[in-house]
Coordinates of C-alpha atoms in Angstrom, one line a residue:
M165 CA -79.9 102.1 170.6
E166 CA -83.0 103.1 172.6
F167 CA -81.7 101.1 175.6
Y168 CA -78.2 102.5 175.6
C169 CA -78.8 105.8 177.5
E170 CA -80.6 104.0 180.4
Y171 CA -78.1 101.2 180.7
Y172 CA -75.0 103.3 180.5
R173 CA -76.4 106.4 182.3
S174 CA -73.6 106.3 185.0
S175 CA -70.8 105.4 182.6
V176 CA -68.0 107.6 181.3
A177 CA -69.3 107.1 177.7
Y178 CA -72.7 108.6 178.6
K179 CA -71.2 111.6 180.5
A180 CA -68.9 112.3 177.5
A181 CA -71.8 112.0 175.0
I182 CA -74.1 114.5 176.9
S183 CA -71.3 117.0 177.4
M184 CA -70.8 117.6 173.6
P185 CA -72.2 120.9 172.4
I186 CA -75.0 120.8 169.8
I187 CA -75.7 123.3 167.0
L188 CA -77.8 123.2 163.9
Q189 CA -75.8 124.6 161.0
N190 CA -76.4 124.7 157.2
G191 CA -78.6 121.7 157.1
R192 CA -76.6 119.6 159.5
R193 CA -76.6 118.8 163.2
V194 CA -73.2 119.1 164.7
F195 CA -72.2 117.6 168.0
G196 CA -68.9 119.2 169.1
P197 CA -66.2 120.0 168.3
R198 CA -64.8 119.0 171.6
K199 CA -62.2 121.2 173.3
I200 CA -58.9 119.5 173.6
A201 CA -56.4 121.1 175.9
N202 CA -52.8 121.4 174.6
A203 CA -53.5 119.1 171.7
A204 CA -53.6 119.5 167.9
I205 CA -57.0 119.3 166.1
P206 CA -57.5 115.8 164.8
T207 CA -56.8 115.4 161.1
H208 CA -59.1 113.9 158.5
R209 CA -57.3 110.6 159.2
C210 CA -59.3 110.4 162.4
E211 CA -62.6 110.8 160.5
L212 CA -65.1 108.3 159.2
Y213 CA -67.8 108.6 156.6
V214 CA -71.0 106.7 157.5
A215 CA -73.9 106.1 155.2
R216 CA -77.2 104.2 155.2
I217 CA -78.1 105.8 158.5
P218 CA -81.9 105.5 159.3
S219 CA -83.9 108.7 159.0
Q220 CA -84.9 108.4 162.6
L221 CA -81.7 107.9 164.6
D222 CA -81.4 107.9 168.4
E223 CA -78.5 110.3 168.3
L224 CA -77.6 110.3 172.0
G225 CA -77.7 106.5 172.1
F226 CA -75.4 106.4 169.0
L227 CA -73.0 108.9 170.6
V228 CA -72.8 106.8 173.7
W229 CA -72.1 103.8 171.5
L230 CA -69.3 105.7 169.8
H231 CA -67.8 106.9 173.1
R232 CA -67.4 103.3 174.2
I233 CA -64.9 102.9 171.4
G234 CA -63.1 106.2 171.9
Q235 CA -63.4 109.9 172.5
V236 CA -65.4 111.6 169.7
Y237 CA -64.1 115.0 168.6
E238 CA -67.0 115.9 166.3
F239 CA -70.1 114.2 164.9
R240 CA -71.8 115.9 161.9
L241 CA -75.2 114.4 160.9
M242 CA -76.6 115.7 157.6
M243 CA -80.3 116.7 158.0
N244 CA -83.3 117.1 155.7
S245 CA -85.1 118.9 158.5
C246 CA -84.8 119.3 162.2
I247 CA -86.2 115.8 162.8
S248 CA -84.9 113.5 160.0
S249 CA -81.4 112.7 158.7
R250 CA -80.3 112.5 155.1
G251 CA -78.8 109.1 155.7
Y252 CA -75.1 110.0 156.1
A253 CA -72.7 111.6 158.7
Y254 CA -69.1 112.2 159.5
I255 CA -67.5 111.0 162.7
R256 CA -64.2 112.4 163.9
F257 CA -62.4 110.7 166.8
T258 CA -59.5 112.4 168.7
K259 CA -57.1 109.6 167.8
E260 CA -56.4 107.7 164.6
R261 CA -56.3 104.3 166.3
E262 CA -59.8 105.0 167.8
A263 CA -61.0 105.8 164.2
L264 CA -59.6 102.4 163.0
A265 CA -61.4 100.6 165.8
G266 CA -64.6 102.5 165.1
L267 CA -64.3 101.6 161.4
E268 CA -64.3 97.9 162.2
M269 CA -67.1 98.1 164.8
L270 CA -69.4 100.1 162.6
K271 CA -69.1 97.6 159.8
H272 CA -70.8 95.0 162.1
L273 CA -73.4 97.3 163.7
F274 CA -77.1 97.0 162.9
I275 CA -79.5 100.0 163.4
N276 CA -83.2 99.3 163.0
G277 CA -82.4 96.2 161.0
E278 CA -80.0 97.9 158.6
R279 CA -76.3 97.6 158.2
L280 CA -74.3 100.8 157.9
Q281 CA -71.9 101.6 155.1
V282 CA -68.6 103.0 156.6
S283 CA -65.3 104.1 155.1
P284 CA -62.4 106.4 156.0
S285 CA -63.3 109.9 155.2
E286 CA -61.2 111.9 152.8
G287 CA -60.2 115.4 153.7
K288 CA -62.5 118.0 152.1
N289 CA -59.9 119.3 149.6
R290 CA -61.9 118.8 146.4
L291 CA -64.4 121.1 144.7
F292 CA -67.0 120.0 142.2
L293 CA -67.7 122.4 139.3
S294 CA -70.9 121.9 137.3
C295 CA -72.9 123.7 134.6
I296 CA -69.7 124.1 132.4
P297 CA -70.5 124.8 128.8
R298 CA -69.9 121.6 126.9
H299 CA -68.2 123.2 123.9
I300 CA -65.1 124.2 125.9
P301 CA -62.1 122.0 125.3
I302 CA -60.6 120.3 128.4
S303 CA -57.2 121.8 127.9
L304 CA -58.7 125.4 127.8
L305 CA -60.8 124.6 130.8
E306 CA -57.8 123.6 132.8
E307 CA -55.8 126.7 131.9
S308 CA -58.7 129.0 132.7
L309 CA -59.4 127.4 136.0
K310 CA -55.7 127.9 137.0
L311 CA -56.4 131.6 136.9
Y312 CA -59.4 131.4 139.2
F313 CA -57.7 128.8 141.5
P314 CA -54.0 129.7 141.7
K315 CA -53.5 127.1 144.5
M316 CA -55.1 124.3 142.4
H317 CA -53.1 121.1 143.0
R318 CA -54.8 118.8 140.5
F319 CA -57.5 119.0 137.9
A320 CA -59.8 116.3 136.5
A321 CA -62.5 116.3 133.9
C322 CA -64.2 113.6 131.9
R323 CA -64.1 113.3 128.2
P324 CA -67.4 112.8 126.3
V325 CA -68.5 109.6 124.7
K326 CA -67.5 109.2 121.0
E327 CA -70.8 110.2 119.7
E328 CA -70.4 113.6 121.3
M329 CA -66.9 114.3 120.2
Q330 CA -66.3 116.9 117.4
G331 CA -63.2 117.8 115.5
I332 CA -59.8 116.1 115.5
G333 CA -57.1 116.5 118.1
Q334 CA -56.9 117.0 121.8
E335 CA -57.7 120.8 121.6
K336 CA -61.1 120.1 120.1
V337 CA -62.4 117.5 122.6
L338 CA -65.5 118.6 124.4
N339 CA -66.1 118.1 128.1
R340 CA -69.0 116.5 129.9
G341 CA -70.2 119.6 131.8
F342 CA -68.4 119.1 135.1
A343 CA -64.9 119.0 136.5
F344 CA -63.0 118.4 139.8
V345 CA -60.5 120.8 141.3
E346 CA -58.3 119.4 144.0
F347 CA -56.1 121.3 146.5
A348 CA -53.2 120.3 148.7
D349 CA -55.3 120.6 151.9
H350 CA -58.7 121.6 153.3
E351 CA -57.7 125.1 154.2
D352 CA -56.8 126.0 150.6
A353 CA -60.0 124.4 149.3
L354 CA -62.1 126.3 151.8
E355 CA -60.4 129.6 151.0
A356 CA -61.1 129.1 147.3
K357 CA -64.7 128.2 147.9
K358 CA -65.3 131.3 150.0
R359 CA -64.2 133.5 147.2
F360 CA -67.3 132.6 145.2
T361 CA -70.5 133.6 146.9
P362 CA -73.1 132.3 146.5
C363 CA -71.1 129.4 145.2
R364 CA -71.1 130.7 141.6
V365 CA -68.3 131.7 139.2
R366 CA -69.0 133.5 135.8
M367 CA -67.1 131.9 132.9
W368 CA -67.7 131.7 129.2
G369 CA -71.1 133.4 129.6
A370 CA -72.4 130.8 132.1
D371 CA -72.7 130.6 135.8
L372 CA -70.6 127.7 137.0
K373 CA -71.7 126.1 140.3
V374 CA -69.0 125.5 142.9
Q375 CA -69.6 123.0 145.7
W376 CA -67.8 120.4 147.8
A377 CA -67.1 117.1 146.0
K378 CA -68.5 114.0 147.6
P379 CA -66.0 111.5 149.0
K380 CA -64.7 109.0 146.5
E381 CA -66.0 106.1 148.5
E382 CA -69.6 107.4 148.5
K383 CA -71.8 105.7 146.0
S384 CA -75.2 106.7 144.7
R385 CA -78.2 105.9 146.8
G386 CA -79.4 103.5 144.1
S387 CA -76.2 101.5 144.0
M388 CA -76.1 101.3 147.8
A389 CA -79.4 99.3 147.8
Y390 CA -77.8 96.5 145.8
R391 CA -74.3 96.5 147.3
D392 CA -73.4 93.4 149.3
F393 CA -72.2 94.3 152.8
S394 CA -72.3 90.8 154.2
T395 CA -68.6 90.1 153.6
N396 CA -65.6 91.7 155.3
N397 CA -62.2 90.7 154.0
N398 CA -60.4 92.1 157.0
V399 CA -62.0 89.7 159.4
K400 CA -59.9 86.5 159.8
D401 CA -62.7 83.9 160.2
D402 CA -66.3 83.5 161.2
C403 CA -65.4 83.0 164.9
C404 CA -64.0 86.5 164.8
R405 CA -67.0 87.8 162.8
L406 CA -69.4 86.3 165.3
R407 CA -67.7 88.0 168.3
L408 CA -67.6 91.3 166.4
Y409 CA -71.3 91.1 165.7
C410 CA -72.0 90.4 169.4
L411 CA -69.6 93.1 170.5
A412 CA -70.8 95.8 168.1
N413 CA -74.5 95.3 168.8
N414 CA -74.0 94.9 172.6
W415 CA -75.2 91.3 172.7
S416 CA -74.1 88.8 175.2
I417 CA -70.9 86.8 174.8
P418 CA -71.8 83.9 172.5
V419 CA -72.1 80.5 174.2
I420 CA -71.0 77.5 172.3
L421 CA -72.2 74.2 173.8
Y422 CA -71.2 70.8 172.7
G423 CA -73.5 67.8 173.3
R424 CA -73.3 64.1 172.8
S425 CA -70.9 62.5 170.3
F426 CA -71.2 59.2 168.5
R427 CA -67.8 58.3 167.2
S428 CA -68.9 55.0 165.7
R429 CA -71.3 57.0 163.6
N430 CA -69.0 60.0 163.0
L431 CA -71.5 62.4 164.6
Q432 CA -71.1 65.3 167.0
Y433 CA -73.9 67.4 168.3
G434 CA -73.4 71.1 169.2
G435 CA -75.3 74.3 169.6
I436 CA -74.7 78.1 170.0
L437 CA -76.6 80.8 171.9
I438 CA -76.9 84.4 170.9
K439 CA -78.7 86.7 173.3
N440 CA -79.7 90.4 173.4
I441 CA -79.5 91.4 177.1
F442 CA -81.8 94.5 176.6
S443 CA -84.8 92.8 174.9
G444 CA -84.3 89.3 176.2
L445 CA -84.5 88.0 172.7
H446 CA -82.3 85.0 172.0
S447 CA -81.6 82.6 169.2
I448 CA -80.4 79.0 169.5
I449 CA -78.8 77.0 166.7
I450 CA -78.6 73.2 167.2
V451 CA -76.5 71.3 164.7
E452 CA -76.0 67.6 164.0
I453 CA -72.6 67.4 162.4
N454 CA -71.2 64.6 160.2
V455 CA -67.5 65.0 160.9
T456 CA -66.4 62.6 158.1
S457 CA -65.2 65.5 155.8
M458 CA -65.4 68.3 158.4
S459 CA -62.4 70.5 159.0
D460 CA -63.3 72.3 162.2
I461 CA -66.7 71.9 163.9
H462 CA -66.1 75.0 166.1
L463 CA -65.7 77.1 162.9
L464 CA -68.8 75.5 161.5
L465 CA -71.0 76.5 164.4
C466 CA -69.8 80.0 164.2
E467 CA -70.3 80.2 160.4
L468 CA -73.9 79.0 160.7
A469 CA -74.6 81.6 163.4
V470 CA -73.0 84.4 161.2
Q471 CA -75.2 83.3 158.3
M472 CA -78.4 83.5 160.3
I473 CA -77.4 86.9 161.8
E474 CA -76.6 88.4 158.3
R475 CA -79.8 86.9 156.9
H476 CA -81.9 88.9 159.4
S477 CA -79.6 91.8 160.1
A478 CA -80.2 91.2 163.7
I479 CA -80.4 88.4 166.2
P480 CA -82.5 85.8 164.4
P481 CA -86.1 85.7 165.6
Y482 CA -86.1 81.9 165.5
S483 CA -84.2 78.9 166.8
Y484 CA -82.8 76.5 164.2
I485 CA -82.3 72.8 163.9
I486 CA -79.6 72.1 161.2
R487 CA -77.9 69.1 159.8
A488 CA -74.3 69.7 158.6
C489 CA -73.4 67.1 156.0
S490 CA -70.0 68.3 154.9
N491 CA -67.6 71.2 154.8
T492 CA -69.6 72.9 152.1
K493 CA -73.2 71.9 152.7
A494 CA -75.8 71.9 155.5
E495 CA -79.5 71.5 155.6
L496 CA -81.9 73.8 157.6
V497 CA -84.3 71.1 158.8
H498 CA -86.6 73.0 161.2
L499 CA -87.0 76.4 162.8
L500 CA -88.8 77.2 166.1
E501 CA -90.1 80.3 167.7
Q502 CA -88.9 80.9 171.2
N503 CA -91.8 79.0 172.8
D504 CA -92.5 76.4 170.2
D505 CA -92.9 72.7 171.1
L506 CA -90.0 70.6 169.8
Y507 CA -91.6 67.4 170.8
R508 CA -94.6 67.7 168.4
A509 CA -92.5 68.7 165.4
N510 CA -92.1 65.1 164.3
L511 CA -88.4 65.4 163.9
E512 CA -87.4 62.1 165.6
A513 CA -87.0 60.2 162.4
K514 CA -84.8 62.9 160.8
F515 CA -81.9 62.6 163.2
F516 CA -79.8 59.8 164.6
S517 CA -80.2 61.1 168.2
F518 CA -83.1 63.4 168.7
T519 CA -82.4 63.1 172.4
A520 CA -79.1 64.9 171.9
I521 CA -80.9 67.7 170.1
R522 CA -83.5 68.1 172.9
E523 CA -80.8 68.2 175.6
L524 CA -78.9 71.0 173.8
L525 CA -82.0 73.0 173.3
V526 CA -83.1 72.7 176.9
A527 CA -79.6 73.4 178.3
L528 CA -79.1 76.5 176.1
Q529 CA -82.6 77.8 177.1
L530 CA -81.5 77.3 180.7
I531 CA -78.4 79.4 180.1
A532 CA -80.4 82.1 178.3
A533 CA -82.7 82.4 181.3
H534 CA -79.8 83.3 183.6
N535 CA -78.0 86.6 183.8
S536 CA -75.1 86.8 181.4
K537 CA -72.7 88.2 184.0
I538 CA -73.5 85.3 186.4
V539 CA -72.9 82.8 183.7
L540 CA -69.5 84.4 182.8
N541 CA -68.4 84.5 186.5
M542 CA -69.3 80.9 187.1
Y543 CA -67.5 79.9 183.9
K544 CA -64.3 81.7 184.9
R545 CA -64.4 80.4 188.5
A546 CA -64.8 76.8 187.2
F547 CA -61.1 76.8 186.2
L548 CA -60.0 77.2 189.9
T549 CA -59.5 73.5 190.2
H550 CA -56.8 70.9 190.0
N551 CA -59.2 68.4 188.4
P552 CA -58.3 67.2 184.9
V553 CA -61.5 68.8 183.6
A554 CA -63.1 72.0 184.9
T555 CA -66.8 71.8 185.8
F556 CA -69.6 74.1 187.0
C557 CA -73.2 73.8 188.0
L558 CA -75.6 76.4 186.8
D559 CA -78.7 74.8 188.3
S560 CA -78.4 71.9 190.7
N561 CA -82.1 71.2 190.5
H562 CA -82.1 70.8 186.7
P563 CA -81.0 67.6 185.1
L564 CA -79.2 69.6 182.4
G565 CA -77.7 72.3 184.5
Q566 CA -74.2 70.9 184.8
F567 CA -71.4 71.6 182.4
Y568 CA -67.7 71.0 181.6
A569 CA -65.8 74.3 181.0
I570 CA -63.5 74.5 178.0
L571 CA -60.9 77.2 177.7
P572 CA -62.1 80.3 175.7
K573 CA -59.0 80.1 173.5
F574 CA -58.9 76.3 173.2
R575 CA -58.7 76.5 169.4
N576 CA -56.0 79.2 169.5
N577 CA -58.1 81.3 167.1
P578 CA -56.6 84.6 165.9
K579 CA -57.2 87.6 168.2
L580 CA -59.5 90.3 167.1
N581 CA -58.0 93.5 165.7
N582 CA -57.6 96.6 167.8
D583 CA -57.3 94.5 170.9
F584 CA -61.1 94.1 171.1
N585 CA -62.7 92.1 173.8
D586 CA -62.7 88.6 172.3
M587 CA -64.1 86.6 175.3
E588 CA -66.0 83.5 174.3
I589 CA -67.7 80.8 176.5
N590 CA -67.2 77.2 175.4
L591 CA -68.9 74.4 177.3
L592 CA -69.6 70.7 177.1
L593 CA -72.9 69.4 178.4
K594 CA -72.7 67.0 181.3
V595 CA -75.4 64.4 180.8
K596 CA -76.4 61.1 182.1
E597 CA -78.0 58.3 180.1
D598 CA -81.2 58.4 182.1
V599 CA -81.8 62.2 181.8
N600 CA -85.5 63.1 181.3
T601 CA -85.9 66.2 179.1
T602 CA -89.6 66.4 179.1
D603 CA -89.7 68.7 182.1
S604 CA -88.1 71.5 180.1
V605 CA -88.6 75.3 179.9
I606 CA -90.2 74.9 176.5
E607 CA -93.8 75.8 176.6
I608 CA -96.2 73.4 174.9
K609 CA -98.1 74.8 171.9
T610 CA -101.3 73.4 170.4
I611 CA -101.1 70.9 167.5
N612 CA -102.9 73.4 165.2
E613 CA -100.3 76.1 165.8
I614 CA -97.5 73.6 165.1
S615 CA -99.2 72.4 162.0
V616 CA -99.5 75.9 160.6
K617 CA -95.8 76.6 161.1
R618 CA -94.9 73.3 159.6
A619 CA -97.0 74.0 156.5
I620 CA -95.2 77.4 156.0
F621 CA -91.6 76.2 156.6
K622 CA -89.7 74.2 154.0
A623 CA -86.3 72.6 154.5
E624 CA -83.5 74.7 153.0
N625 CA -80.0 74.0 151.9
L626 CA -77.2 76.2 153.3
F627 CA -73.9 76.5 151.5
L628 CA -70.7 76.7 153.6
K629 CA -67.3 78.1 152.9
S630 CA -65.3 75.1 154.0
Q631 CA -63.0 77.4 155.9
K632 CA -60.1 76.4 158.0
I633 CA -57.6 78.5 160.0
P634 CA -54.0 77.9 158.8
K635 CA -51.7 75.9 161.0
I636 CA -54.5 74.8 163.3
K637 CA -55.3 71.1 163.3
H638 CA -58.8 69.7 162.5
L639 CA -61.4 69.5 165.2
H640 CA -63.9 66.6 164.9
Y641 CA -65.1 65.8 168.4
V642 CA -65.6 67.7 171.7
D643 CA -66.5 65.2 174.4
I644 CA -65.2 64.1 177.8
E645 CA -62.7 61.8 176.1
A646 CA -61.3 64.7 174.0
L647 CA -61.2 67.0 177.1
I648 CA -59.3 64.6 179.3
S649 CA -56.8 63.7 176.5
K650 CA -56.6 67.4 175.3
E651 CA -57.4 66.1 171.9
C652 CA -59.7 69.0 171.1
Y653 CA -57.1 71.6 172.1
D654 CA -54.9 73.1 169.5
T655 CA -51.3 72.0 169.8
Q656 CA -50.1 75.6 170.3
Q657 CA -52.0 75.8 173.6
Y658 CA -49.8 73.3 175.4
I659 CA -52.4 72.8 178.1
N660 CA -51.2 70.3 180.8
S661 CA -53.7 71.4 183.5
N662 CA -56.4 73.9 184.1
P663 CA -55.1 77.5 184.5
V664 CA -55.4 79.3 187.8
W665 CA -57.6 82.0 186.5
I666 CA -59.3 83.1 183.3
A667 CA -59.5 86.8 182.7
G668 CA -62.2 88.5 180.7
Q669 CA -65.2 90.8 180.9
T670 CA -68.7 90.9 179.4
Y671 CA -69.1 92.8 176.2
Q672 CA -71.2 95.3 178.1
D673 CA -68.5 96.0 180.6
A674 CA -65.6 96.5 178.1
V675 CA -65.1 96.9 174.4
Y676 CA -61.4 96.2 174.7
N677 CA -59.4 93.4 176.4

C-alpha cells in the first residue's frame, strides 16, 4: 500500500481519495460521507464489513485502492487512539455492484502479510442489551421491553443451560443476562438508542446497558485467528483465483510459460512467473509434469502458484522446482532464492531433463527483468500475423529470448465475476537443441552458501485437488506440434488462424475489462 499514492498520484482514484473529508468522531476515523448530487444516500446493501485490518494502516493508499474498484461514499475506521486502528472498518460504496466487486477483491487482498476478513455489512438496526437481572423470565422481559421500545420489530434472548434453570414451565425460565432488540430499519433503532443517554435504562432495579449489536458475521478475535480464509467457494477455479490475487494486490499479469515436452516419456515442462512491479520481487515456479493421469496442466500450474501464494500470504520469497506426479500429488524438490545458483544444487539426477528446467528458469528471469507493459504489448502485437503460430522476440541477443504466443483464453476458462480484468499471458519457449544456458542472469553463489540452504531445506509433498473445469477437454501437452494442430486449444475456441488483435490492459491500468 505504501507505493500506491506515488504510483497513482495523477489518477482519478487518487484525486477521489484525497478529496474525501476526514473527521475523528467517537473513537473512529471517518472519511466522507461524499456529497452525491441528485442521488439517494446508498443503503446498507452498498456497505462492507472488513476485519483483521493491521493496526498501522496506510489509509490513503487503501482509499486509493478502493477507488480503483468504485466510488467510495464513506469509510469508517474504528480507532483505539489517533494512530492505531481497532482492526475493523466499514466501507460504503455509492453503488451495490461496486460493493459486490469490492467484496470479491478484498477477499484476495494481503496487507502486511495478512489476509482480510470481509463480509456484507448488515444495517445497524439491532440493539444489544446487557446487565439484565438473570431471574427475569424471558416472556416478562419481552413484554416489558415492548413498552420501552414501541417500534420493536423482533426480540431475541438466550435460555440458560439446564443447570441454571429453576421452576417448571415457560414463565419460570431464566435468561442469560442479555438480549437483542431488532427494529425495521436503522432510523428506528437510532431513535430508540438516543432515548437512553448515557446508553442506560433502569429496569427491575438494575441499569441495563444499551449499545449497538455487532454484525452477525463478526466473530470473536480469538476465533478469527483460527479461521481458514484460504478457500473461496465463489471462485470457479485456480486460474481465476490466481488472476484475482494478482489483480487485488496490484501484481503483474501472471506469465505462464511452457517448455520442452517429451511425449515418449509422458512429460511436459512448464513454469509460471508472479511479479510485484513496485518492489521488483518475483517468484518463479518450474514444474516437471507427468501427464499420464493429469487432467489439465494449465490448471495444475495455476493451482501450485495459488498454494505458494496462500502459504506466504504474499508473493513467495523463493523460486520453486516441483515435480507433479499425478492429479492429486506433487513434490516440492527444491527452492531457490532469487540469486541462487541452480547449477550447483545437484538436481540433475532428480529430473529427466534438467536442461528443460534451466531453460524455463532463465527465460522467466529474462521476462521478469523487462517492464511488464512492454512484455504485454509485445505479446499482443505478436498476433498481428498470418503465420500459423504467433511469435515474438523479447531479446534477440539472448538464446532464450524468443517465444511462441498462445491466446490468453486458449483454454476457454470461465470469465472472472464483476467483469474484472482477466488478462493472462501464455507462452511457449522457442528453443534450439544447441542452446547454452550457462550464460544466464543467475548469479553464482559460493558452495558454502548453497550447502547451508540445502541442509535447511527438505523435500515436501504437496496435495492437489485434481480439479477440472466442466465441459473442457483435457490438456496434456503444449508444444509446437500442439500449437500448429490446435490440439491444446479448447474445442469451444474454434481457432482457425491467429486473430487480428488481442485486447487487454495491465492490472495496473485497469481493474475491469
